[in-house]
Coordinates of C-alpha atoms and ligand atoms in Angstrom, one line a residue:
X88 CA 88.2 -222.9 153.7
X89 CA 87.0 -221.4 156.9
X90 CA 83.6 -222.6 158.1
X91 CA 81.4 -221.4 160.9
X92 CA 80.3 -223.4 163.9
X93 CA 82.4 -226.6 164.0
X94 CA 81.7 -229.3 166.6
X95 CA 85.1 -230.0 168.1
X96 CA 84.2 -233.4 169.7
X97 CA 86.3 -235.4 167.1
X98 CA 89.2 -233.0 167.6
X99 CA 89.9 -233.5 171.3
X100 CA 90.9 -236.8 172.9
X101 CA 88.8 -236.0 176.0
X102 CA 85.8 -236.2 173.6
X103 CA 84.3 -233.0 175.1
X104 CA 81.5 -231.6 173.0
X105 CA 82.2 -227.9 172.2
X106 CA 81.7 -225.5 169.4
X107 CA 84.3 -223.5 167.5
X108 CA 83.0 -220.2 166.2
X109 CA 85.1 -220.6 163.1
X110 CA 87.3 -223.5 161.9
X111 CA 89.7 -224.4 159.2
X112 CA 92.4 -226.9 158.4
X113 CA 95.8 -226.0 156.9
X114 CA 98.3 -228.3 155.2
X115 CA 101.0 -225.8 154.4
X116 CA 102.5 -222.5 155.5
X117 CA 100.8 -220.9 152.5
X118 CA 97.4 -222.1 153.6
X119 CA 98.1 -221.0 157.2
X120 CA 99.0 -217.6 155.9
X121 CA 95.8 -217.3 153.9
X122 CA 93.7 -218.4 157.0
X123 CA 95.4 -215.8 159.2
X124 CA 95.7 -212.8 156.9
X125 CA 92.7 -213.0 154.7
X126 CA 90.2 -213.1 157.7
X127 CA 89.1 -211.2 160.7
X128 CA 89.3 -213.2 163.9
X129 CA 89.1 -212.3 167.6
X130 CA 91.4 -215.0 168.9
X131 CA 93.3 -218.0 167.5
X132 CA 93.6 -221.6 168.7
X133 CA 95.9 -224.0 166.9
X134 CA 95.1 -227.7 167.3
X135 CA 97.2 -230.7 166.6
X136 CA 95.7 -234.0 167.9
X137 CA 93.8 -232.2 170.7
X138 CA 95.4 -234.7 173.2
X139 CA 96.5 -232.1 175.7
X140 CA 93.5 -229.8 175.9
X141 CA 90.4 -229.6 178.0
X142 CA 87.6 -227.4 176.6
X143 CA 85.5 -225.9 179.4
X144 CA 83.4 -223.7 177.1
X145 CA 82.7 -223.0 173.5
X146 CA 85.6 -221.5 171.6
X147 CA 85.0 -218.0 170.4
X148 CA 88.0 -218.0 168.2
X149 CA 89.4 -219.2 164.9
X150 CA 90.4 -222.8 165.4
X151 CA 93.0 -224.0 163.0
X152 CA 93.7 -227.7 162.7
X153 CA 97.3 -228.4 161.7
X154 CA 97.8 -230.9 159.0
X155 CA 101.3 -230.0 157.6
X156 CA 103.0 -233.3 156.6
X157 CA 106.6 -234.0 155.7
X158 CA 109.6 -236.1 156.7
X159 CA 112.9 -235.4 155.2
X160 CA 116.5 -236.2 156.2
X161 CA 118.1 -232.8 155.7
X162 CA 121.8 -233.6 156.3
X163 CA 123.9 -236.2 158.0
X164 CA 127.3 -236.5 159.6
X165 CA 129.0 -239.7 160.8
X166 CA 126.9 -239.9 164.0
X167 CA 123.6 -238.1 163.4
X168 CA 120.9 -237.7 160.8
X169 CA 119.0 -234.4 160.9
X170 CA 115.4 -234.9 160.0
X171 CA 113.0 -232.1 159.3
X172 CA 109.4 -233.0 160.1
X173 CA 106.1 -231.3 159.2
X174 CA 104.4 -230.2 162.4
X175 CA 101.1 -231.8 161.5
X176 CA 102.6 -235.3 161.3
X177 CA 101.2 -237.7 163.9
X178 CA 104.0 -238.1 166.6
X179 CA 103.8 -241.9 166.7
X180 CA 104.0 -242.1 162.9
X181 CA 107.2 -240.1 163.1
X182 CA 108.6 -242.5 165.7
X183 CA 107.7 -245.5 163.4
X184 CA 109.5 -243.8 160.5
X185 CA 112.6 -243.4 162.6
X186 CA 112.4 -247.0 163.7
X187 CA 112.2 -248.1 160.1
X188 CA 115.3 -246.2 159.3
X189 CA 117.0 -247.4 162.5
X190 CA 117.5 -243.8 163.7
X191 CA 117.6 -243.7 167.5
X192 CA 116.4 -241.3 170.1
X193 CA 112.6 -241.3 170.1
X194 CA 111.9 -245.0 170.7
X195 CA 111.2 -244.3 174.4
X196 CA 108.6 -241.7 173.3
X197 CA 106.6 -244.3 171.4
X198 CA 102.8 -244.1 171.4
X199 CA 102.5 -240.6 172.8
X200 CA 99.4 -239.2 171.1
X201 CA 99.3 -235.9 169.2
X202 CA 101.3 -234.0 166.5
X203 CA 105.0 -233.4 166.0
X204 CA 104.3 -229.6 166.2
X205 CA 102.9 -229.8 169.7
X206 CA 105.9 -231.9 171.0
X207 CA 108.1 -228.9 171.7
X208 CA 105.2 -227.0 173.4
X209 CA 105.6 -229.0 176.6
X210 CA 108.9 -230.8 175.8
X211 CA 107.0 -234.2 175.7
X212 CA 108.6 -236.9 177.8
X213 CA 108.3 -240.5 178.9
X214 CA 110.4 -243.4 180.0
X215 CA 113.6 -241.5 180.6
X216 CA 113.6 -239.4 177.5
X217 CA 112.4 -235.9 176.5
X218 CA 112.3 -234.3 173.1
X219 CA 114.9 -231.8 174.2
X220 CA 117.4 -234.7 174.0
X221 CA 116.9 -235.1 170.2
X222 CA 115.8 -231.6 169.3
X223 CA 117.8 -229.5 166.8
X224 CA 115.6 -226.6 165.9
X225 CA 112.1 -225.6 164.9
X226 CA 110.5 -223.2 162.5
X227 CA 107.6 -221.1 163.7
X228 CA 105.2 -218.7 162.0
X229 CA 105.0 -215.4 163.8
X230 CA 101.3 -214.6 163.9
X231 CA 101.7 -210.8 164.2
X232 CA 104.1 -210.4 161.3
X233 CA 103.7 -213.5 159.1
X234 CA 107.5 -214.1 159.3
X235 CA 109.1 -217.5 159.9
X236 CA 111.5 -217.6 162.8
X237 CA 113.9 -220.4 163.6
X238 CA 114.5 -221.4 167.3
X239 CA 117.4 -223.5 168.5
X240 CA 117.5 -225.7 171.6
X241 CA 118.6 -222.9 173.9
X242 CA 115.9 -220.4 172.6
X243 CA 113.2 -223.0 173.3
X244 CA 114.0 -222.9 177.1
X245 CA 112.8 -226.5 177.6
X246 CA 112.1 -227.7 181.1
X247 CA 110.0 -230.4 182.6
X248 CA 106.7 -230.2 180.5
X249 CA 107.7 -226.6 179.7
X250 CA 109.0 -224.4 176.9
X251 CA 109.2 -220.7 176.0
X252 CA 106.0 -221.3 173.9
X253 CA 104.0 -222.0 177.0
X254 CA 105.4 -219.0 178.9
X255 CA 106.9 -215.8 177.4
X256 CA 105.9 -216.5 173.8
X257 CA 102.5 -218.0 174.6
X258 CA 100.0 -217.5 171.7
X259 CA 102.5 -215.7 169.5
X260 CA 103.7 -218.5 167.2
X261 CA 102.5 -221.5 165.1
X262 CA 105.1 -224.2 165.0
X263 CA 105.3 -225.4 161.3
X264 CA 108.3 -227.7 161.3
X265 CA 110.7 -229.4 163.8
X266 CA 114.2 -230.7 163.0
X267 CA 115.4 -233.6 165.1
X268 CA 119.0 -234.9 165.6
X269 CA 118.7 -238.7 165.5
X270 CA 121.4 -241.2 166.2
X271 CA 122.6 -243.4 163.4
X272 CA 124.3 -245.7 166.0
X273 CA 121.4 -245.9 168.5
X274 CA 122.2 -246.1 172.2
X275 CA 119.8 -248.1 174.3
X276 CA 118.1 -246.5 177.2
X277 CA 116.2 -249.2 179.1
X278 CA 116.9 -248.2 182.7
X279 CA 113.7 -246.2 183.3
X280 CA 110.7 -247.7 185.2
X281 CA 109.5 -251.1 184.0
X282 CA 111.4 -251.2 180.6
X283 CA 114.0 -253.7 181.7
X284 CA 111.4 -255.9 183.4
X285 CA 109.2 -255.8 180.3
X286 CA 112.1 -256.8 178.0
X287 CA 112.8 -259.7 180.3
X288 CA 109.2 -260.8 180.0
X289 CA 109.6 -260.5 176.2
X290 CA 112.7 -262.8 176.5
X291 CA 115.1 -260.1 175.1
X292 CA 118.5 -259.6 176.6
X293 CA 120.1 -257.4 173.9
X294 CA 117.4 -255.0 172.9
X295 CA 117.3 -253.0 169.7
X296 CA 115.5 -249.6 169.5
X297 CA 112.6 -251.5 167.9
X298 CA 112.4 -253.8 171.0
X299 CA 112.5 -250.7 173.3
X300 CA 109.6 -249.3 171.4
X301 CA 107.6 -252.5 171.7
X302 CA 108.3 -252.6 175.5
X303 CA 107.2 -249.0 176.0
X304 CA 104.1 -249.6 174.0
X305 CA 103.3 -252.7 176.1
X306 CA 103.8 -250.8 179.4
X307 CA 101.8 -247.7 178.2
X308 CA 98.9 -249.9 176.9
X309 CA 98.7 -251.7 180.3
X310 CA 97.9 -248.5 182.3
X311 CA 97.0 -245.6 180.1
X312 CA 93.5 -245.5 178.6
X313 CA 93.1 -245.5 174.8
X314 CA 91.3 -242.2 174.1
X315 CA 89.4 -243.9 171.3
X316 CA 87.8 -246.0 174.0
X317 CA 87.9 -243.7 177.1
X318 CA 88.2 -239.9 176.8
X319 CA 91.3 -238.5 178.4
X320 CA 94.4 -236.3 177.9
X321 CA 97.1 -238.4 179.6
X322 CA 98.5 -237.0 182.8
X323 CA 96.2 -234.3 184.0
X324 CA 98.7 -232.9 186.5
X325 CA 102.5 -232.5 186.5
X326 CA 104.6 -234.4 189.0
X327 CA 105.3 -231.7 191.6
X328 CA 108.8 -230.6 192.5
X329 CA 109.0 -229.9 196.2
X330 CA 111.5 -229.0 198.9
X331 CA 113.2 -232.0 200.3
X332 CA 111.7 -231.2 203.8
X333 CA 108.2 -231.8 202.4
X334 CA 109.1 -235.2 201.1
X335 CA 110.8 -236.0 204.5
X336 CA 107.5 -235.0 206.3
X337 CA 105.4 -237.3 204.0
X338 CA 108.0 -240.1 204.6
X339 CA 107.3 -240.1 208.3
X340 CA 103.9 -241.7 207.6
X341 CA 104.6 -243.3 204.2
X342 CA 108.1 -244.9 204.2
X343 CA 107.9 -245.8 200.5
X344 CA 106.8 -242.5 199.0
X345 CA 108.2 -242.5 195.4
X346 CA 110.5 -239.6 194.8
X347 CA 113.1 -238.7 192.2
X348 CA 116.1 -236.4 192.2
X349 CA 115.6 -232.8 191.1
X350 CA 117.5 -229.5 191.6
X351 CA 119.6 -229.2 194.8
X352 CA 117.4 -229.2 197.9
X353 CA 114.3 -230.4 196.0
X354 CA 112.8 -233.6 194.7
X355 CA 110.1 -234.7 192.3
X356 CA 107.1 -236.5 193.8
X357 CA 104.7 -238.8 191.8
X358 CA 101.4 -237.0 191.6
X359 CA 99.7 -240.3 190.7
X360 CA 100.9 -241.7 194.0
X361 CA 99.7 -238.7 196.0
X362 CA 96.3 -238.8 194.3
X363 CA 96.0 -242.5 194.9
X364 CA 96.9 -242.2 198.6
X365 CA 94.4 -239.4 198.9
X366 CA 91.8 -242.0 197.9
X367 CA 90.8 -240.8 194.4
X368 CA 92.1 -243.6 192.2
X369 CA 89.1 -245.2 190.4
X370 CA 86.7 -242.5 191.7
X371 CA 83.7 -242.0 189.5
X372 CA 80.8 -239.5 189.6
X373 CA 78.2 -239.4 186.8
X374 CA 80.2 -239.5 183.5
X375 CA 83.7 -238.5 184.7
X376 CA 86.3 -239.8 187.1
X377 CA 89.9 -240.8 187.9
X378 CA 91.3 -243.7 185.9
X379 CA 91.3 -247.0 187.9
X380 CA 94.8 -248.0 186.6
X381 CA 96.6 -244.6 186.7
X382 CA 95.4 -241.9 189.1
X383 CA 97.1 -239.1 187.2
X384 CA 94.6 -239.5 184.4
X385 CA 91.1 -238.0 184.5
X386 CA 88.6 -239.6 182.3
X387 CA 85.3 -238.8 180.4
X388 CA 83.1 -241.9 180.4
X389 CA 81.0 -240.2 177.7
X390 CA 78.9 -237.0 177.8
X391 CA 80.9 -235.0 180.4
X392 CA 81.4 -231.4 180.1
X393 CA 84.9 -229.9 180.4
X394 CA 83.7 -227.8 183.4
X395 CA 82.8 -231.0 185.3
X396 CA 86.3 -232.5 184.7
X397 CA 87.9 -229.2 185.6
X398 CA 85.8 -229.0 188.9
X399 CA 86.9 -232.6 189.7
X400 CA 90.6 -231.5 189.2
X401 CA 90.0 -228.6 191.6
X402 CA 88.7 -231.0 194.2
X403 CA 91.7 -233.3 193.8
X404 CA 94.1 -230.3 194.1
X405 CA 92.4 -229.1 197.3
X406 CA 92.4 -232.6 198.8
X407 CA 96.0 -233.4 198.0
X408 CA 97.1 -230.0 199.4
X409 CA 95.2 -230.6 202.6
X410 CA 96.5 -234.1 203.1
X411 CA 100.1 -233.7 202.0
X412 CA 100.8 -230.0 201.8
X413 CA 101.6 -230.3 198.1
X414 CA 100.1 -228.0 195.4
X415 CA 99.5 -229.9 192.2
X416 CA 99.7 -228.0 188.9
X417 CA 97.5 -229.0 185.9
X418 CA 99.5 -230.2 182.9
X419 CA 96.6 -230.1 180.4
X420 CA 95.9 -226.8 178.7
X421 CA 92.5 -225.5 180.0
X422 CA 90.6 -223.6 177.3
Ligands
LIG35 P1 97.1 -230.3 171.2 O1 96.3 -230.9 172.3 O2 96.3 -230.2 169.9 O3 97.6 -228.9 171.6 C1 98.3 -228.7 172.9 C2 98.7 -227.3 173.0 O4 99.7 -227.0 172.0 C3 97.6 -226.3 172.8 O5 97.8 -225.2 173.6 C4 97.7 -225.9 171.3 O6 97.2 -224.7 171.0 C5 99.3 -225.9 171.2 N1 99.7 -226.3 169.8 C6 99.5 -227.5 169.2 N2 100.1 -227.5 168.0 C7 100.7 -226.4 167.9 C8 101.6 -225.8 166.9 N3 101.9 -226.4 165.7 N4 102.0 -224.5 167.0 C9 101.7 -223.9 168.2 N5 101.0 -224.3 169.2 C10 100.5 -225.6 169.0 N6 102.5 -236.1 177.0 C11 103.8 -236.4 177.4 O7 104.6 -235.5 177.4 N7 104.2 -237.7 177.7 C12 103.4 -238.7 177.7 O8 103.8 -239.8 178.0 C13 102.0 -238.5 177.3 N8 101.1 -239.5 177.3 C14 99.9 -239.3 176.9 C15 99.0 -240.4 176.9 C16 97.7 -240.2 176.5 C17 96.7 -241.4 176.5 C18 97.2 -238.9 176.1 C19 95.8 -238.7 175.6 C20 98.1 -237.8 176.1 C21 99.4 -238.0 176.5 N9 100.3 -236.9 176.6 C22 101.6 -237.2 177.0 C23 99.9 -235.5 176.3 C24 99.9 -235.2 174.8 O9 99.9 -236.4 174.0 C25 101.1 -234.3 174.4 O10 101.1 -233.1 175.1 C26 101.1 -234.0 172.9 O11 102.3 -233.4 172.5 C27 100.0 -233.1 172.5 O12 99.9 -233.0 171.1 P2 98.6 -232.5 170.3 O13 99.0 -232.4 168.9 O14 97.5 -233.4 170.6 O15 98.4 -231.1 171.0
LIG36 N1 101.8 -244.3 191.0 C1 100.9 -244.7 191.9 N2 99.6 -244.7 191.6 C2 99.1 -244.3 190.4 C3 100.0 -243.9 189.4 C4 101.4 -243.9 189.7 O1 101.3 -245.0 193.1 O2 97.9 -244.4 190.2 C5 103.2 -244.3 191.2 C6 103.9 -245.5 190.5 O3 103.8 -246.7 191.2 C7 105.3 -245.0 190.4 C8 105.1 -243.5 190.2 O4 103.9 -243.2 190.7 O5 106.0 -245.2 191.6 C9 105.3 -243.0 188.8 O6 104.3 -243.6 188.0 P1 104.5 -243.9 186.4 O7 105.8 -244.5 186.1 O8 103.2 -244.5 185.9 O9 104.6 -242.4 185.8 P2 103.9 -241.1 186.1 O10 104.8 -240.2 186.9 O11 102.6 -241.3 186.7 C10 104.9 -239.8 184.1 C11 104.5 -238.9 183.0 C12 103.8 -239.6 181.9 C13 104.8 -240.6 181.3 C14 105.2 -241.6 182.4 C15 106.3 -242.5 181.9 C16 104.1 -236.7 184.1 C17 103.1 -235.8 184.5 N3 103.6 -237.9 183.6 O12 103.8 -240.4 184.7 O13 103.4 -238.7 180.9 O14 104.2 -241.3 180.2 O15 105.8 -240.8 183.5 O16 107.5 -241.9 181.8 O17 105.3 -236.5 184.1 C18 101.6 -237.3 180.2 O18 102.4 -236.3 180.3 O19 100.5 -237.1 179.7 C19 102.1 -238.6 180.5 C20 101.3 -239.7 180.4

């Protein structure tokens, strides 16, 4: 049922107070179809967990909250199980189901907030894994025609925090189901960041995927704020990929600048490091600021507007550009 004037505060992890002109929930493709084709609307916004959006104004659109559930092993071979998941399922609940079934591939992506349906939007990633590594295909509802189209790995054009749905096909589809290819004989991926050190702390030398998940949860919980306690949308900026020469220039003053291999001639810098070095870590003004434990995360201490947080992000971008000659790009969807 479509209602007028819905407060979206509970539907975004930044906890920004904003009003949707019209709002409805859908739990199936049939309900989605009814919402879209039985009603007049100017614009459409699909929301999962609202953990990667910043509302800077009221939303003069039909806002549809995706609640399509479902988890089904569709077929198996000797190595993989192919699991089709409803796009409204909470991502971490999906991860927990895989762990219960001892299906490997998403344990490094434990505790990422949001829905399964949003995971292909920006090819979510963490701790040495991205969904493209376990992705088989997705089904998406074409808003203009009402047809369901299937996209395979190649068609999704995944990149670092990128997909075809954020670029060429932006605003054209609602993702309704995702099929993952999960490993029945899980391979352990513990080399990234602090996972090995965390496992050592836990006294584990031969980790299972369940152990990896616990280690990732412990690391994430130690630096990322829980949106239930402190409003945020995770990393506000992407880690910038720059020419090697820019990194070398920074290195003349900062010998330990963290950098990671990227395409030939380029490398990825850590935006959190740049923001911290520019002096913003822990910055607070009124009700908003930069998280004290992770400079890549902007936070709402309660009562901020999205515009205030957006303005803060613009100040950070300008300052990092001035100090390091690096242009940061926002990761969060600005609405
Ligand atoms: P939403 O915020 O609801 O939507 C995001 C965008 O996708 C919007 O443009 C929306 O319109 C669109 N969209 C949503 N669902 C659909 C659909 N079914 N069909 C079409 N379009 C859709 N991300 C990472 O990659 N790695 C991390 O480690 C990570 N850590 C985080 C930690 C915290 C504390 C927080 C708050 C966020 C973090 N994020 C991370 C970001 C976020 O969790 C992911 O981007 C997640 O996939 C967003 O899911 P969502 O359902 O909340 O999407
Ligand atoms: N760093 C600092 N200061 C900070 C934060 C980070 O110096 O305040 C340095 C760290 O010391 C480290 C480097 O930056 O050398 C990287 O830090 P970290 O491992 O914490 O990861 P990140 O690059 O800040 C990325 C993702 C996260 C993901 C983690 C773990 C992006 C934009 N962010 O963060 O994703 O969880 O790696 O893999 O790629 C998200 O997208 O919302 C998100 C949280």
